[in-house]
Amino acid sequence: MAPRKKPNSSSKTSSESEEKVDLPSKSIDDKIKVKSKTESLPYKRSSLVWISLLCVFTYSSWAVHHYQFDVLPRPLSLKQAGKRGFSEELAVKHLKSLADFGPHPVGSDALDLALQYVLTETEKIKKSAHWEVEVQVDLFHVESGSNNDLKKGLFIGRTLVYADLKHVVVRILPKYSSEAEENAILVSSHIDTVYSTGGAGDCSSCVGIMLELARGVSQWGGFKNAIIFLFNTGEEEGLNGAHSFITQHPWSSSVRLAVDLEAMGIGGKSSIFQSGPDPWAIESFAKVAKYPAAQIIAQDLYYSGVIKSATDFQIYQEVAGLSGLDFAFTDNGAVYHTTNDKIELLKPGSLQHLGENILAFLLETAGSSNIPKEKIVETGKDTREDQAIFFDILGSYMVVYRQRLATMLQNSVVLQSILIWATSVSMGGYPAAGSLGLSLLSVLLMWVFSLGFSLLVAFVLPLICSSPAPYIANPWVVIGLFAAPAVLGALTGQHIGYLLLVKFLKSASTKRDQNRSSVVQADRINLEAERWIYKSGFLQWLLILMAGNFYKVGSSYIAFLWLVSPAFAFGFLEATLTKARSPKPLKIATLVLGSALPLLISSGTFIRLTGTITGMIVRLERNPGNTPEWLGNVMVAVFVATVVCLTLVYLLSYFHLSGPKRLVVFASFALFGLTLAGVLSGTIPPFTEDVARTVNVVHVVDSTGTHGDTPTQNSYISMFSQTPGKLVKELEHLNDEGFVCGKAKVTDFVAFTVNYGCWSSKDTEKGWSESEIPTIKAKNDRVKDETITEVSIDTKLSTRWILAINTNEIDDFKIEVNSKELVQIGNSGGVDGWHIVQFSGGKNSPTKFDFSLFWSQNSTRSTQTKGDSKSPLLKLRTDVDRWTPKAERVLSKLPKWCSLFGKSTSPQGLAFLTSLPVDF
């Protein structure tokens, strides 16, 4: 038997080798086929994903706002709060009692009743105080005073004069510590209201809180510093109460710290909107506040002049040189100074929130030995680097740090960012530099289109709506009317930038990537462009941070967060050190992680500011008819578009690789269209009974343009509104009252001018008499040098008047009453050629005044002939808080969605106008 042949090992190996070679080559072919299929399908992100992300952002922002500003503590009764605690139940009792007196402006009987109520309650507190505590109550009467110390804001070119004011001042201090009298913390608010409202919010709520605070504080002992509660009057007429206390009360010299309570609406969370300059107060508040509420962005806007208002805190800072805190209620801002400032709109827990915060602050600071002793005016130091940066997080935590630290952190981030960008461009060469430039262009286009779309709506609304500002009663309407177009515009602008970037990257990569298929190359370019668009958000916020840091803007921390947090998320999840990496689609996690902290910190504040701005539109026109009807819309549209571009810049970058974009466009148009349909149909009314349009009705007796013992009078009813829009709907209710509307008749109310309004001379003879018409007489004109003219003014029954002095003719003036100097020389300067003298006082105020006018060397008096003068030398308006029969009838006929509006320069129910010509 022949032996079996051994297999040929070499052939076997060869065969196996061939099999091993064949199998891998088949696998590669399969992979190439699979890969080619993949390459033919460029990456697309679902439109539903992007819309879902937008909804998540919107809902999260609303939730932050709700928790931060709407969630209030439970109101406590006296039993629940305890003798030493704060009870909203008792504070509301005081509020109701004061509001029940009705409007109580300076000089009214109602104000006397309100003062007596506060005085009675403070005497009760004195009797029930802790045995170690001394409570001193003083009814402080101010005979007269004047204020031309304020050089900022609303008081430029203005002299404020007051007389016969009364304040209730309460000082609480330990009985056995004489040193406590030397250092005091002042808590201040005002009892008086404007003539148009009972002032439940502004500021009976503040007075109610102060009374309850005084009761609670009086039960504590062991203080090292005194606490003074100032219940002043005259605030609404130009901060006169605070000024008279600071300049005339003996206790004012011991004040080291001031806390002011105010309201620009009614209820909600009272937030700190001014602080400093010394940071000690805000740092102490942050340490102990149970429900902290404070935003430095409000302070920045207030100081910039965007918010046209003033509080007693300005007196304490500028005149007294004090540091401290300024609180304000801002809910329902549209009812501020109107008839609708009523207790029914007060949210339960509002007073408890502020009361507990301030009580904790007073207990902390009154027991401290570190209270600032030096005043700002005494030190003369530049305190900008020590000023506090402050903000709260969800109304539960508070962040406070000083400008010095902010500058250091922001400088560090700015320098590192510039270094990173410079390195990136240097390594990337021409493609990186071009991409950087086009990224900036995409940001610019985003802003242009977003502003353009929203501004287009702002200009069109007055042409098609019954009210130019249809969102006042329902602020959420701005989402559909302005936010939807702003988002669509931002998407459009950024998408154009994205397409330009894709085109550039395609041309730049043609030479580099010749070996890649066109499909692969296009996909890489699209993904790279998406990443550059995302990084354009870094550039936007970097530029804002640089500007804020340069000008020491406190709210620059917002730019810091919106730059650092997304940049960290991008670096952590997206960036790579490999230069030849293939770009990948942006991860959803990158957006969520990067935006979470900035949204948590700032989104609630942005929403709050939007509501505040819409509330301000109701009283936008300081000179009715002098501004275009679209101005208020432009303000809202610009702010909304700004918020959209700032906060959605990163989210928008996820849109460009989305699938069918029609869904996003359709959703934006649908939201806008439905909102506009609701507005045009009247389903969404512009005003309601609670949030009304401001309409003022004044009986005017005008004797301007005439001079002599028996001037000619022109009596008529003037009706005008500070809310944008014509008075067409209102006129429909006054058909039989003889009103004519338009710009044909201009009424100069001295402090402001009505360029558009309605007027009627029908049935206007009753309710006033000629004996009430004020007089202006030139008693003694020194002809020899023609430098001084003596003028006597008799305001008759009026203890509230405004005088305008022509600064083109007069350099300075002084005022005397019964040979006693009331206003000294040193009142030069004016606004638009006029210096305003504003007087208000109690019932026993003087009504006869002697003016000494010092003529300017450039006066035109000597060159004019009789009757040539176009502008008068003096313009005077006197007010009487009384309704004539015709004015009262007109008021009763106005619809319920109309409300009176008052401010320090507003005329009351009856106003007399007169003047003195230059060539008298």
Tab-separated table of C-alpha atoms in Angstrom, residues 331 474 623 666 675 736 824 852:
chain	number	residue	atom	x	y	z
A	331	ASP	CA	-45.939	95.414	39.147
A	474	ASN	CA	-52.011	92.864	27.716
A	623	ASN	CA	-45.922	117.061	25.526
A	666	PHE	CA	-45.071	79.391	8.913
A	675	THR	CA	-52.105	88.105	17.467
A	736	ASP	CA	-73.079	117.036	23.049
A	824	GLN	CA	-31.449	133.333	47.020
A	852	SER	CA	-36.069	140.483	41.628
